[in-house]
Coordinates of C-alpha atoms in Angstrom, one line a residue:
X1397 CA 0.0 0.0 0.0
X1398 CA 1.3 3.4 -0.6
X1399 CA 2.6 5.7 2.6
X1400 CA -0.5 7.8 4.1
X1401 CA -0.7 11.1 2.3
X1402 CA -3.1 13.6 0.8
X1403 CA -3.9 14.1 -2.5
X1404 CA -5.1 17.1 -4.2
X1405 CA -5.8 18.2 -7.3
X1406 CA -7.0 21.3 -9.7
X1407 CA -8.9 21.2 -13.0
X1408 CA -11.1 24.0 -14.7
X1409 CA -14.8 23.3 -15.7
X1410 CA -16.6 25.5 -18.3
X1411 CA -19.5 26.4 -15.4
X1412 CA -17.5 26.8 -12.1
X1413 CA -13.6 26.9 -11.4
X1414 CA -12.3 24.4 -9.6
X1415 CA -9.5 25.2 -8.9
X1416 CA 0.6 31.5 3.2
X1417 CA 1.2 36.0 4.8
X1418 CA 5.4 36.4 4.0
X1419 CA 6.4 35.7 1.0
X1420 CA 9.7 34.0 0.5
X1421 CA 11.6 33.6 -2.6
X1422 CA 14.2 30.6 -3.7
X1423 CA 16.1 32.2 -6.5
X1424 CA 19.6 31.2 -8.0
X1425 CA 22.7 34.0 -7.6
X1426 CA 26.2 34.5 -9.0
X1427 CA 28.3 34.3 -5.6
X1428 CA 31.4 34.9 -4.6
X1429 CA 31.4 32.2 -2.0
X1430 CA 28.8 29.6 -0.6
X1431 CA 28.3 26.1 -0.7
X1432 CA 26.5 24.5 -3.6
X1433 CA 23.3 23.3 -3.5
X1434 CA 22.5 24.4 -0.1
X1435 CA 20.2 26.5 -0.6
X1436 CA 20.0 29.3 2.7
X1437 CA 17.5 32.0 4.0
X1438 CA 18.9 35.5 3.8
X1439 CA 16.4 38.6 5.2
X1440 CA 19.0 41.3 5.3
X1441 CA 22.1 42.8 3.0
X1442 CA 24.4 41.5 6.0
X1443 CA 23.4 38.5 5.8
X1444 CA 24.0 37.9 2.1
X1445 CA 27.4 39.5 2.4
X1446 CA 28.4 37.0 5.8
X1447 CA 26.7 33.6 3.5
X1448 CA 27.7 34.7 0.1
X1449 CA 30.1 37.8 -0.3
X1450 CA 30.7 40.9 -1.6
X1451 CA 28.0 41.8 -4.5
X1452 CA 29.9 41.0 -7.9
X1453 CA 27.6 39.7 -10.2
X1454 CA 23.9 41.2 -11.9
X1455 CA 21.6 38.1 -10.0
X1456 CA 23.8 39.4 -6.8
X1457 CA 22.5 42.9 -7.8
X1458 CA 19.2 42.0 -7.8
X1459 CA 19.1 39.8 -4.7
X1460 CA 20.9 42.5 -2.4
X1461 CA 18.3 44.9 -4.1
X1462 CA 15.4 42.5 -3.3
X1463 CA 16.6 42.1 0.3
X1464 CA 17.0 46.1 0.7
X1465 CA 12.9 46.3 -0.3
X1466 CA 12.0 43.8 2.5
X1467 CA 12.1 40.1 0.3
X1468 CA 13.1 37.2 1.9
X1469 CA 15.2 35.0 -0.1
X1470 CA 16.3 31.5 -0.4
X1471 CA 19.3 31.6 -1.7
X1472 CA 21.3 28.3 -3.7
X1473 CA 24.6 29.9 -5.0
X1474 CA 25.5 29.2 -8.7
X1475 CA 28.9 28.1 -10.3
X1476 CA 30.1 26.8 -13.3
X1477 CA 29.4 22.8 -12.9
X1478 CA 31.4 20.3 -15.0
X1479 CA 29.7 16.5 -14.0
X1480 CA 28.3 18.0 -11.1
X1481 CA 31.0 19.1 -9.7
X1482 CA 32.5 22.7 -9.1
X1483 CA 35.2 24.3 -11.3
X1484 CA 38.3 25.8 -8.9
X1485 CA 40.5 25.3 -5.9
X1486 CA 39.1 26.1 -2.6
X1487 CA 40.8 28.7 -0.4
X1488 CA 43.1 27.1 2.5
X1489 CA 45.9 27.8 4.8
X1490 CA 47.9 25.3 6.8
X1491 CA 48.8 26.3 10.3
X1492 CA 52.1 24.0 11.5
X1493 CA 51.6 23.5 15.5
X1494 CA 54.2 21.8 16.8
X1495 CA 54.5 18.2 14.5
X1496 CA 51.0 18.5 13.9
X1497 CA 49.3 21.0 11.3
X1498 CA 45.7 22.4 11.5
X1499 CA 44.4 22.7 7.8
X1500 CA 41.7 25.4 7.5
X1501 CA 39.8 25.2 4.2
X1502 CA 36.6 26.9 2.6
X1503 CA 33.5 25.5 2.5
X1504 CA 33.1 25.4 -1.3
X1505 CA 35.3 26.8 -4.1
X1506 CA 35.7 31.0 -4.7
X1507 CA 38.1 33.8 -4.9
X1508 CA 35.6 35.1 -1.7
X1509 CA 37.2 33.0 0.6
X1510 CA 40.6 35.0 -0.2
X1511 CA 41.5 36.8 2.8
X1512 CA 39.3 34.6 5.5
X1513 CA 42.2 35.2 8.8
X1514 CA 42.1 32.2 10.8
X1515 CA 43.1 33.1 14.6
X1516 CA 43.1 31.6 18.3
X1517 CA 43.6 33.9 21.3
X1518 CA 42.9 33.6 25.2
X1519 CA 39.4 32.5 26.2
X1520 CA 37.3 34.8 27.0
X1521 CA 36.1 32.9 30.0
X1522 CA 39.5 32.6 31.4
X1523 CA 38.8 29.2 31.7
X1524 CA 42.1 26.7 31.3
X1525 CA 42.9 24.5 28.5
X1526 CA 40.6 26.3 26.2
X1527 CA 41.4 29.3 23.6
X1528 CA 39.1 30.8 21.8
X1529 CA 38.7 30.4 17.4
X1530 CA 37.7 33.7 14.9
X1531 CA 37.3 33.9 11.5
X1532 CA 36.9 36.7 9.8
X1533 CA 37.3 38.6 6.8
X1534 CA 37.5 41.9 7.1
X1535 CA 34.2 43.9 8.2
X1536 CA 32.4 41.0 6.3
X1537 CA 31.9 38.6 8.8
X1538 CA 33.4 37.1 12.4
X1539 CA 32.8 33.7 13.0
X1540 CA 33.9 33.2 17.0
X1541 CA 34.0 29.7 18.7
X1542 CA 34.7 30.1 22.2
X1543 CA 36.3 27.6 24.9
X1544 CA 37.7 25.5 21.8
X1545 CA 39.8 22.6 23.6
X1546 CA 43.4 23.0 23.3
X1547 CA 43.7 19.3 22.9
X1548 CA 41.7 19.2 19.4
X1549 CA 40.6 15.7 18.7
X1550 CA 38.4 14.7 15.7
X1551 CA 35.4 14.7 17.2
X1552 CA 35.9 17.8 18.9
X1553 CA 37.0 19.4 15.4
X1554 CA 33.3 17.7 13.5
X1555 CA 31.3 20.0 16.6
X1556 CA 33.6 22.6 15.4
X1557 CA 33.0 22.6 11.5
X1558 CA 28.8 22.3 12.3
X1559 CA 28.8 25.9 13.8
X1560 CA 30.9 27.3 11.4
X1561 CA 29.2 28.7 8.1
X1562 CA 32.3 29.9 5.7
X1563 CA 35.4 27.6 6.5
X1564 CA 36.0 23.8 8.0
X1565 CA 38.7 22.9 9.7
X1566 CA 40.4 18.9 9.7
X1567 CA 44.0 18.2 11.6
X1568 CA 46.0 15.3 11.0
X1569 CA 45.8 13.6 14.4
X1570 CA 45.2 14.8 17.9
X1571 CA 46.6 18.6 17.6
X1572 CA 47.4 20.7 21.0
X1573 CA 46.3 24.1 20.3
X1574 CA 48.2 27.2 21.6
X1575 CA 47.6 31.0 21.7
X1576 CA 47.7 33.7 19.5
X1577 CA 48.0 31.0 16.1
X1578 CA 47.1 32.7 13.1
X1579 CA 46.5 32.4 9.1
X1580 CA 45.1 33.2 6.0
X1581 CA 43.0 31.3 3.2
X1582 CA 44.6 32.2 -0.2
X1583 CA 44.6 30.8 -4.0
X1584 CA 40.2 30.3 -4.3
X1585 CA 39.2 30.4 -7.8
X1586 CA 36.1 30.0 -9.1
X1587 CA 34.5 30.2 -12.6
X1588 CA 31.4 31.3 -13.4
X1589 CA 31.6 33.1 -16.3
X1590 CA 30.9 30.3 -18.7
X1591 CA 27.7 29.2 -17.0
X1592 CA 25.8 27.6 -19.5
X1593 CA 21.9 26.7 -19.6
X1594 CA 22.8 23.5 -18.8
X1595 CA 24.3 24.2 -15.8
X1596 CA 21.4 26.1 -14.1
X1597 CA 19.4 23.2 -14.8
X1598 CA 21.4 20.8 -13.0
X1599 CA 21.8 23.5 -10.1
X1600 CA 18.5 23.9 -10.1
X1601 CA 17.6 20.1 -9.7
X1602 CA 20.3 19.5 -7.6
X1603 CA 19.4 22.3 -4.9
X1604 CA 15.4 21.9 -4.8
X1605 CA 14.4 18.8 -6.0
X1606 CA 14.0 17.8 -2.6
X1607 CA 13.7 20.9 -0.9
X1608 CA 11.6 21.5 1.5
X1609 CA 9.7 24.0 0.5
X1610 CA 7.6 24.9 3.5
X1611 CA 6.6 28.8 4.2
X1612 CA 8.1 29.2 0.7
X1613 CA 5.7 30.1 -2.1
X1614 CA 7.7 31.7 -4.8
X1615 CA 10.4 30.2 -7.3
X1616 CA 12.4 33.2 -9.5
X1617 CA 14.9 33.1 -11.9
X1618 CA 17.2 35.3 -11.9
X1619 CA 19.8 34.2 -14.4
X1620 CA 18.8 35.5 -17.9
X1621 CA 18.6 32.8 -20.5
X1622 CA 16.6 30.8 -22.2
X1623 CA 13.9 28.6 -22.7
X1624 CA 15.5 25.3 -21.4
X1625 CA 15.9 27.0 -18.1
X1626 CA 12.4 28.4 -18.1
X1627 CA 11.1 25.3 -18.8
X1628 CA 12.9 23.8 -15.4
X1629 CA 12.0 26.0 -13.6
X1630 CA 8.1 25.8 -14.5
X1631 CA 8.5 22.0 -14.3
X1632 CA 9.6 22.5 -10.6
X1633 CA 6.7 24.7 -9.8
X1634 CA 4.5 22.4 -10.8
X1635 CA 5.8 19.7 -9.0
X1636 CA 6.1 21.4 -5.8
X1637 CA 3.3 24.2 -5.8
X1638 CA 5.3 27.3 -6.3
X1639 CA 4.2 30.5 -8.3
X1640 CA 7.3 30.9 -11.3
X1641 CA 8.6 34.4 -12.2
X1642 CA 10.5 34.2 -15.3
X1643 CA 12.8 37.4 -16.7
X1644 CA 13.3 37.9 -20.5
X1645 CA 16.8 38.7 -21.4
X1646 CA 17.4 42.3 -20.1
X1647 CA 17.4 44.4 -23.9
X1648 CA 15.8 41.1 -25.3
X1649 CA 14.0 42.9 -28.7
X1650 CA 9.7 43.1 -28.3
X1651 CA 10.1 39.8 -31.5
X1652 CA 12.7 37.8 -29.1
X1653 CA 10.4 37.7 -26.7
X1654 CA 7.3 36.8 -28.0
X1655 CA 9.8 34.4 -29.9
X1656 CA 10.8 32.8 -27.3
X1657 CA 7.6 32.9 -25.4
X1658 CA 6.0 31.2 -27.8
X1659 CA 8.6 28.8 -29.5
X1660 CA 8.6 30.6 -33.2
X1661 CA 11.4 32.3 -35.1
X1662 CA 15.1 31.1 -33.9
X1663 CA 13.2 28.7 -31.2
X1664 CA 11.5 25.6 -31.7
X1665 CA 10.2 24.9 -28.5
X1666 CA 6.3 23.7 -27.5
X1667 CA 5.4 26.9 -25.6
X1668 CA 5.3 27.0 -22.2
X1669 CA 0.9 26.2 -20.9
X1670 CA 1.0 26.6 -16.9
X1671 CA -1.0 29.2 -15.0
X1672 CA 1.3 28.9 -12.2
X1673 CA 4.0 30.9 -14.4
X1674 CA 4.5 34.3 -15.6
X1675 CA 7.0 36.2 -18.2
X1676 CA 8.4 39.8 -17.5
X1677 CA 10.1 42.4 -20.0
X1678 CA 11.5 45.1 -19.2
X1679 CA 14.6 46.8 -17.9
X1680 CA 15.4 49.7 -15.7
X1681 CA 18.3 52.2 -14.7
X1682 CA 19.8 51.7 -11.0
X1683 CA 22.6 53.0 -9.2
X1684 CA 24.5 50.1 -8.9
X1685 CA 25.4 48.4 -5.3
X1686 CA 29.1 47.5 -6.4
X1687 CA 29.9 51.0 -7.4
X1688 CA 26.9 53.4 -6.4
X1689 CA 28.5 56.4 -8.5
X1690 CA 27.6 53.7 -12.1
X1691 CA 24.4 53.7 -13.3
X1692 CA 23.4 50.2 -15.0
X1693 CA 20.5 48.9 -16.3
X1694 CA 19.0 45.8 -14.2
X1695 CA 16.0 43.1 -15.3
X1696 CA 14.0 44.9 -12.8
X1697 CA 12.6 41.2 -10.9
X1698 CA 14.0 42.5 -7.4
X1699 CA 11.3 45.3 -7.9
X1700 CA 8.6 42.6 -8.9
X1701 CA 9.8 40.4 -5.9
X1702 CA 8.9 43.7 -3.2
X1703 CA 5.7 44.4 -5.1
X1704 CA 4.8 40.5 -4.7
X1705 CA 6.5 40.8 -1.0
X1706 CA 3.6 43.8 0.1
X1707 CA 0.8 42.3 -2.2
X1708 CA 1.5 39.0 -0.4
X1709 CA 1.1 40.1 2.9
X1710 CA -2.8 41.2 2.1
X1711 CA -3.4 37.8 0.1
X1712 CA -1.4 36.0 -2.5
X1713 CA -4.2 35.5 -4.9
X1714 CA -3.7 40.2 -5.6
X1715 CA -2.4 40.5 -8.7
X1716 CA 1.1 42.6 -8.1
X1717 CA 0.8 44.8 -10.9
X1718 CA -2.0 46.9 -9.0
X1719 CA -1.1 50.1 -8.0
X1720 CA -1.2 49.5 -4.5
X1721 CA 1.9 47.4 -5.2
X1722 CA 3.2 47.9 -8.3
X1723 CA 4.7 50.9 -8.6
X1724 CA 8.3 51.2 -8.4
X1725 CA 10.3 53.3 -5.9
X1726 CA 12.0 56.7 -6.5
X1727 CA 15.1 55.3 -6.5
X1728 CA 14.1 53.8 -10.1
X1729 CA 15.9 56.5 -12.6
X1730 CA 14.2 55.2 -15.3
X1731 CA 12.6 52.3 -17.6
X1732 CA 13.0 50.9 -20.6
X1733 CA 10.5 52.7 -23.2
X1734 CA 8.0 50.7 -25.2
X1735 CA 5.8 51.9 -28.1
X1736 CA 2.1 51.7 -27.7
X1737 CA 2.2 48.8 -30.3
X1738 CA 4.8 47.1 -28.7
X1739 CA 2.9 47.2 -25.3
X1740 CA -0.2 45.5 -27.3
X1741 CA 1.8 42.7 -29.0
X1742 CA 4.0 42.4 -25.4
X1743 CA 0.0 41.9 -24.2
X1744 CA -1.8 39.8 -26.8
X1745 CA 1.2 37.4 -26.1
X1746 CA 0.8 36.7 -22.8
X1747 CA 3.9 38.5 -21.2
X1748 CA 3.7 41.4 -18.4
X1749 CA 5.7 44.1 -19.1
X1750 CA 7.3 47.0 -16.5
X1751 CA 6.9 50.5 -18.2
X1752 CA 6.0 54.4 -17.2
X1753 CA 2.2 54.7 -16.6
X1754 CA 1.5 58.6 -16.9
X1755 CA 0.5 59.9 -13.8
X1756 CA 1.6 57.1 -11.3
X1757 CA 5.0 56.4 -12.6
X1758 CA 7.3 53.7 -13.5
X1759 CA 4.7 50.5 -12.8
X1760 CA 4.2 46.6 -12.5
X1761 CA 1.7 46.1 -15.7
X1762 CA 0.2 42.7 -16.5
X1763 CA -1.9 39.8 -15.1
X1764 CA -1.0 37.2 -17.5
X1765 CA 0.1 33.5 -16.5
X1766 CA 1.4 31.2 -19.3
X1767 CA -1.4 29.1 -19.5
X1768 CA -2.2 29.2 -23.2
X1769 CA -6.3 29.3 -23.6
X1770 CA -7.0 32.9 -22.8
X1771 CA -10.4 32.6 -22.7
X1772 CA -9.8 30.5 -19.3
X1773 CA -9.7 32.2 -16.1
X1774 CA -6.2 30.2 -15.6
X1775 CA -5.0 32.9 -18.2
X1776 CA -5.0 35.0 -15.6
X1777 CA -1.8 35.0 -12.8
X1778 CA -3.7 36.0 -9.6
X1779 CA -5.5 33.0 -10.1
X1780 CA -2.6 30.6 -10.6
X1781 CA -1.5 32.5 -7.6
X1782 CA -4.9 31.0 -5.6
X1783 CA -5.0 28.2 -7.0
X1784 CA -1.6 27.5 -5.5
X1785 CA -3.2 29.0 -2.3
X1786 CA -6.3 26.5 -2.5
X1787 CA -4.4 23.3 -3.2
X1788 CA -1.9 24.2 -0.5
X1789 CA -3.7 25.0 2.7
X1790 CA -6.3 21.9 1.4
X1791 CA -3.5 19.6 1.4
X1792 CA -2.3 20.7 4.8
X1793 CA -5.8 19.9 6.1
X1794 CA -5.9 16.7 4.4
X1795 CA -2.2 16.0 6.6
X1796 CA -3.6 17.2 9.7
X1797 CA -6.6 14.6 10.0
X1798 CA -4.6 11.9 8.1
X1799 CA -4.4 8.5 10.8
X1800 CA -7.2 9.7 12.5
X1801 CA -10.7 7.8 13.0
X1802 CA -12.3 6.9 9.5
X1803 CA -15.5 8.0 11.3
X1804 CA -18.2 10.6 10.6
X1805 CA -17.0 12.7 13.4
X1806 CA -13.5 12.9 11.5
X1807 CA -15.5 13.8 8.2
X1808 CA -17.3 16.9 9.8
X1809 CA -14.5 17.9 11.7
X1810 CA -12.7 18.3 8.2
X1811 CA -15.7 20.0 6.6
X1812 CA -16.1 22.4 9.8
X1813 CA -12.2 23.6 9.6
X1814 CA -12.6 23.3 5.4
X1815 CA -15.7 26.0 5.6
X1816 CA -13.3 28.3 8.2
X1817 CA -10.7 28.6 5.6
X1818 CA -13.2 29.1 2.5
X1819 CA -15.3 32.2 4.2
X1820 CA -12.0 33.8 5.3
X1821 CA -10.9 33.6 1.5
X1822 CA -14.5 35.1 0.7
X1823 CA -14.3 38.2 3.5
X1824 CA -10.6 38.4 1.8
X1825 CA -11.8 39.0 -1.8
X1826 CA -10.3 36.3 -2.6
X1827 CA -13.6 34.4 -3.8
X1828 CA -16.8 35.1 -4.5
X1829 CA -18.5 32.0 -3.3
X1830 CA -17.7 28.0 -2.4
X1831 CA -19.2 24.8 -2.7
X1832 CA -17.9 21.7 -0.3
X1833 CA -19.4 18.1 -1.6
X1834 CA -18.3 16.3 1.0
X1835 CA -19.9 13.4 3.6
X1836 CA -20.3 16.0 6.4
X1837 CA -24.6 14.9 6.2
X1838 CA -24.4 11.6 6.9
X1839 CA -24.9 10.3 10.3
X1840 CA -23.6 6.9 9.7
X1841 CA -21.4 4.9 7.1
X1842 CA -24.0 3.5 5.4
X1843 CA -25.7 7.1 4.5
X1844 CA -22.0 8.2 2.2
X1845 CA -22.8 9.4 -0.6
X1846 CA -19.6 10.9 -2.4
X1847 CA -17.9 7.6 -0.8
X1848 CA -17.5 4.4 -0.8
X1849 CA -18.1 2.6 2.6
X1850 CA -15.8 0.1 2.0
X1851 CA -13.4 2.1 0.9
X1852 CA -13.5 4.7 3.5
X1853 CA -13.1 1.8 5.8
X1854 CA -10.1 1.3 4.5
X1855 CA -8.7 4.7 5.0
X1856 CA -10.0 6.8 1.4
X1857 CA -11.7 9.7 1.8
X1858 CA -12.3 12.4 -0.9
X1859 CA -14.2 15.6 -1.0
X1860 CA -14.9 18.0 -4.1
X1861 CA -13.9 22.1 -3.3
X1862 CA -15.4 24.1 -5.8
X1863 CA -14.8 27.7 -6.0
X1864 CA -15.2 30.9 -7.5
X1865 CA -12.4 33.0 -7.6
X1866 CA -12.2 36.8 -8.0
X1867 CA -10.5 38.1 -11.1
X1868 CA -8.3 41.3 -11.5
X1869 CA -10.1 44.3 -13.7
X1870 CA -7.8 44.7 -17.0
X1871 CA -10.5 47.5 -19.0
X1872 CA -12.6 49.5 -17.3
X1873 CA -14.7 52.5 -19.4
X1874 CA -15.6 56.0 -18.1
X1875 CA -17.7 58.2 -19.8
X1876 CA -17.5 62.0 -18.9
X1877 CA -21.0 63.5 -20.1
X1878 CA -21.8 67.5 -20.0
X1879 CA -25.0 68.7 -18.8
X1880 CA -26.7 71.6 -17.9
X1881 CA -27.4 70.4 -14.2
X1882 CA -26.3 67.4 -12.3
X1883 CA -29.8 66.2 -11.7
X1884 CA -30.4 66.6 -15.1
X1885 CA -28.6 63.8 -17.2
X1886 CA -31.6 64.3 -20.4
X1887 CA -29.9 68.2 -20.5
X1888 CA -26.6 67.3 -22.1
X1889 CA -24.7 69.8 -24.1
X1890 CA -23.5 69.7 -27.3

């Protein structure tokens, strides 16, 4: 028998669609240090800098950009990978003590680890027999294990290397440590300039495939290339629930785009059909965070990421381009210009675009998902959006009463916590009505309806959620009309 789980579902009828507050975002970056395929939680600038670095690449841009709006990331760094493995030497120094030598080495390949200083001083406890251990680079980051042993064994040095994010340390047998030792990590070297698409693919695998996922609801690339790599990342989405942001190449032209988007021209590729996915064009001029006196143009997806991050904390099934959220800060110079024809063919393709909206500003602009049938709700990416939100918090319902009682008291217990969450998504705006077929009438087994006694017996239950959900307005008409007198609209001038 298969392993207890629940099981849920989404598919669109032509009558009624069928279809958690922070957001979080797993996104790949260009480091100058960090461990492969482990990916890590950054909230602030800091922390990127301690995990990953110094800012040195345009995906490292746009994640310390994100991060500075108030995005949380989940950050996998990316390298050049040859047979899975990474392209270098890692940074090390040798420290002789005595006969015996400590080895200190980074924790994954990269000229970032240059410089790490490796030193043991008195305890700060004043305790004997102990020193204390810092590493540090610069104003980067310290790393401070206090009350180390001075008689290191191997053991003592694994409890060691499991507090300590950047470096690990490995001695050749037991080592007696003494004060005031001291070294530097020299000779990392990384490459990551040939990164080809490829290589993301594997890196993206390799780092989420089974990833727990959790509070995370977002999956964003931020490397811009081409449709192999979208098409990885939207296959991962599916598979684990998460809502896909995909860049165009920053100065991609408006026929590249819809190219690529929809596999014609140079590619010949079966479009992209998901509703949990959605294109962006667009490019706009920053001050940059390596040098703030350069200007550079940037895909602008850290901007899309805060816009998702605010519009996320009301519900995620808003759509991020409304003006609420969507408009860009002042510290946007400027966006890349479109012509009105080029915004309707951007449009009629599917794509969401980033432009100058007179009278607001430089703004979000688009609701499209990549499903393909536009004349489907699912066309529509605040509904991909709740439809991820719907078969999420259903399937954590499902877990929560999973090994208990196959009994009727189980079944309305479900239906009573189901109909919580479905009137709090109404009073939300989320949708506009619900239906739950379930077995919540029946007062015994033998009165299911939906199910099968036997089968429910057995362990099977299933419900049906139908729902309605609340679209985003895309055209809306106003008509000014003179008259000669507000309670007179027969008196109209001419």
């Amino acid at each position: 028998m298969p392993k207890p789980q629940t099981t849920v579902s989404f598919r669109e009828d032509t009558q009624k669609a069928f279809s958690l507050g922070t957001a979080k975002f797993a996104v790949q970056v260009v480091t100058e240090r960090g461990v492969a395929n482990e990916p890590k939680e950054v909230r602030t600038e800091r922390e990127f800098i301690r995990y990953f670095g110094q800012v040195t690449h345009p995906t490292a841009e746009e994640a310390v950009r994100a991060l500075r709006k108030g995005a949380i990331l989940i950050i996998n760094p990316l390298y050049k990978f040859t047979a899975g493995e990474t392209v270098g030497t890692k940074a090390s120094v040798a420290i002789t003590v005595g006969a015996e030598t400590l080895t200190v080495t980074a924790k994954e390949v990269g000229e970032g680890y240059n410089g790490i200083v490796v030193k043991t001083s008195s305890p700060r406890s004043r305790k004997a027999n102990v020193v204390d251990l810092k590493i540090s680079k610069g104003t980067e980051f310290d790393e401070n294990i206090y009350d180390v042993p001075v008689s290191l064994t191997d053991a003592e040095v694994i409890n060691i290397n499991k507090k300590l994010i950047n470096v690990s340390l490995s001695i050749s047998a037991t080592l007696t440590l003494t004060n005031a030792l001291t070294g530097t990590l020299v000779s990392g070297v990384k490459d990551s300039s040939a990164l080809l698409p490829a290589d993301i693919v594997a890196a993206v695998s390799a780092a989420y495939q089974d990833f727990d996922f959790g509070e995370v609801f977002h999956l964003v690339n931020l490397y811009y290339t081409d449709f192999e790599v979208d098409a990885a990342f939207v296959a991962l989405g599916e598979a684990k629930k998460l809502s896909v942001h995909l860049p165009l190449p920053l100065h991609v032209t408006v026929a590249n785009a819809i190219a690529q988007r929809e596999g014609t021209g140079t590619f010949t590729h079966q479009p992209i059909n998901s509703l949990f996915a959605e294109y962006w064009i667009g490019q706009i001029e920053v001050r940059s965070i390596q040098d703030p006196t350069q200007i550079i143009d940037l895909h602008p997806m850290a901007d899309i990421m805060a816009a998702i991050t605010k519009k996320d904390a009301i519900g995620q099934w808003l759509s991020a381009s409304a003006a609420d959220y969507g408009l860009l800060d002042g510290d946007v110079l400027n966006a890349r210009k479109f012509t009105d024809s080029e915004l309707d063919q951007i449009y009629d393709a599917g794509i969401n675009f980033i432009s100058r909206k007179s009278g607001l500003g430089i703004k979000l602009n688009g609701n499209n998902s990549l499903f393909l049938d536009k004349s489907k709700l699912s066309s529509k990416r605040n509904i991909g959006d709740l439809t991820i939100y719907n078969l999420r918090w259903t399937e954590l319902l499902g877990d929560k009463y999973l090994d208990k009682p196959a009994d009727i008291q189980t079944i309305r217990e479900i239906h009573r916590e189901a109909l919580e969450n479905l009137n709090d998504l109404v009073a939300r705006r989320a949708i506009t009505e619900y239906t739950w077929v379930g077995d919540q009438e029946a007062n015994t087994l033998d009165e299911l309806v939906l199910n099968d006694k036997t089968q429910f017996q057995l362990g099977n239950y299933k419900v049906e959620n139908y729902v309605v959900p609340t679209g985003s307005l895309e055209q809306i008409g106003i008509e000014t009309v003179l008259t000669q007198g507000v309670s007179s609209a027969s008196a109209v001038l001419t």
